[in-house]
Coordinates of C-alpha atoms in Angstrom, one line a residue:
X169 CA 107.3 129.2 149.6
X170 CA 104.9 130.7 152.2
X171 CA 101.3 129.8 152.6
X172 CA 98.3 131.4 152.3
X173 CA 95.3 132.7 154.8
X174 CA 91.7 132.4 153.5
X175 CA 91.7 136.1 152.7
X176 CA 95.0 135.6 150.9
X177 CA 94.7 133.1 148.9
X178 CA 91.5 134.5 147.9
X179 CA 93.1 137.8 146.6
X180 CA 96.1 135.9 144.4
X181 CA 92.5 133.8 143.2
X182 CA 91.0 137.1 141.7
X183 CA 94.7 138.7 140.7
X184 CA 95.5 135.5 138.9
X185 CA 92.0 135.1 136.9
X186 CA 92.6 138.8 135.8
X187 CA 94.0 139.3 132.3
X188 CA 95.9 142.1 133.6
X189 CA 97.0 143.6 136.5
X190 CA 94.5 145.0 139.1
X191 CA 93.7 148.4 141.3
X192 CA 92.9 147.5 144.7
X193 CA 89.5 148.4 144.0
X194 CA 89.2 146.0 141.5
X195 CA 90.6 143.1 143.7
X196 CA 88.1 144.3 145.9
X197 CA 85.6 144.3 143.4
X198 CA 86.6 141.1 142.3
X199 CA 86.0 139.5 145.8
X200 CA 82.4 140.0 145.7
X201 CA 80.3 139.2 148.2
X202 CA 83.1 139.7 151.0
X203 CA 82.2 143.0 153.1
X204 CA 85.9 144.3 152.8
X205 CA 87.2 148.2 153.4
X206 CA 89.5 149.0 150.6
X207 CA 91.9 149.3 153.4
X208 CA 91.8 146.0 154.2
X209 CA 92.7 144.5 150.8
X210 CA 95.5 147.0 150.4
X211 CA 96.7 145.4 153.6
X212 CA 96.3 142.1 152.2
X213 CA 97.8 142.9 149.0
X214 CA 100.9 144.5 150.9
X215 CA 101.7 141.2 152.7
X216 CA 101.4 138.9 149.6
X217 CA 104.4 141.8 148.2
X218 CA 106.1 141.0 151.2
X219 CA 105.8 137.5 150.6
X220 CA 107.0 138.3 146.6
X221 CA 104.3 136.9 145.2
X222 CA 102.3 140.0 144.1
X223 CA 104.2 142.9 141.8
X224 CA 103.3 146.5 142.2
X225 CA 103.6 149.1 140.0
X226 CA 102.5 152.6 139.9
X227 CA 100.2 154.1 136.9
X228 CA 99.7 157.8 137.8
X229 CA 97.9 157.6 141.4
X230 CA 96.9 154.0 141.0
X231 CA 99.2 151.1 141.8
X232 CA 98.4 148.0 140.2
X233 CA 99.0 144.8 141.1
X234 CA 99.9 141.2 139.5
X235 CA 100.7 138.0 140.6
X236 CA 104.6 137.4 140.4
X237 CA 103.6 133.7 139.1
X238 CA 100.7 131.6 137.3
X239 CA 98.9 129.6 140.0
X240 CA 100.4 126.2 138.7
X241 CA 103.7 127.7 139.2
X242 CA 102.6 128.6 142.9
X243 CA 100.9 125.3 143.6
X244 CA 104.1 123.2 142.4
X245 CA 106.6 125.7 144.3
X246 CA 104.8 124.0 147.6
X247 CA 104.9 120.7 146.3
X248 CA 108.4 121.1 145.7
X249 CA 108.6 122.3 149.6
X250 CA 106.7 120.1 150.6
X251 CA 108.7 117.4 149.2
X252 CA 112.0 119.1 150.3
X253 CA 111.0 118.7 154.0
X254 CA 109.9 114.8 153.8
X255 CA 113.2 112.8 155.1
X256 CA 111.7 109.6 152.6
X257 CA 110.9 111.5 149.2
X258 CA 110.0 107.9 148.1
X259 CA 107.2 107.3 150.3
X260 CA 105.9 110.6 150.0
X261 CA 105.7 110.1 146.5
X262 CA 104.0 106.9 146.6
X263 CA 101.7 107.7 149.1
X264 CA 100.6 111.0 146.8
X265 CA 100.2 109.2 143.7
X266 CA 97.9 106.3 146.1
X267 CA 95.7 109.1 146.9
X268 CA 94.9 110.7 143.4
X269 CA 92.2 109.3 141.1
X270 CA 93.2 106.8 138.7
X271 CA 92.5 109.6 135.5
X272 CA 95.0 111.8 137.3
X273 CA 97.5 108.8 137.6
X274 CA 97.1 108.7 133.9
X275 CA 98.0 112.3 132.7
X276 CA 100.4 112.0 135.0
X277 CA 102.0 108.6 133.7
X278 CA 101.4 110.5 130.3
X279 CA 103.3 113.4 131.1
X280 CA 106.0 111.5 132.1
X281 CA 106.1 109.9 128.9

């Protein structure tokens, strides 16, 4: 799964809080107080393709965009890699669930359940 810059991660933040899929100019838009060209985002938006985790589609002129995946879908693909590339899944593990809050342990012990 690749990672994300600052600039990308803050795109796939505004595609995946959009109901449906976005123009560049409305990514852009959605960014809001960045100082971005249009250009720019396009650019941005043509890398995460690249990286398959945006869809483009044409409507007339306009391509529109959409994340190819929900964020939790995203975040647990890298947990999953991040896991993969540990040589002691175990300790990994243990050390993770050592470092999250004891109501996190909980829904977690409850979705195991």
């Amino acid at each position: 799964m690749p990672s994300l810059g600052e600039l990308e991660r803050a795109v796939m933040d505004v595609l995946w809080a959009a109901p449906t899929p976005l123009t560049a100019r409305e990514v852009q838009d959605g960014l809001g107080s960045r100082e971005l060209a249009t250009t720019t985002v396009l650019t941005v938006l043509g890398r995460l393709e690249r990286k398959a985790l945006v869809a483009r589609t044409r409507d007339g002129r306009a391509h529109h965009y959409r994340p190819v995946a929900s964020r939790e879908d995203h975040v647990a693909e890298l947990m999953r890699d991040a896991l993969d590339g540990a040589p002691d899944r175990g300790a990994v593990l243990a050390r993770f669930l050592g470092s999250i809050p004891p109501d996190e342990r909980a829904a977690l012990r409850d979705l195991l359940d």
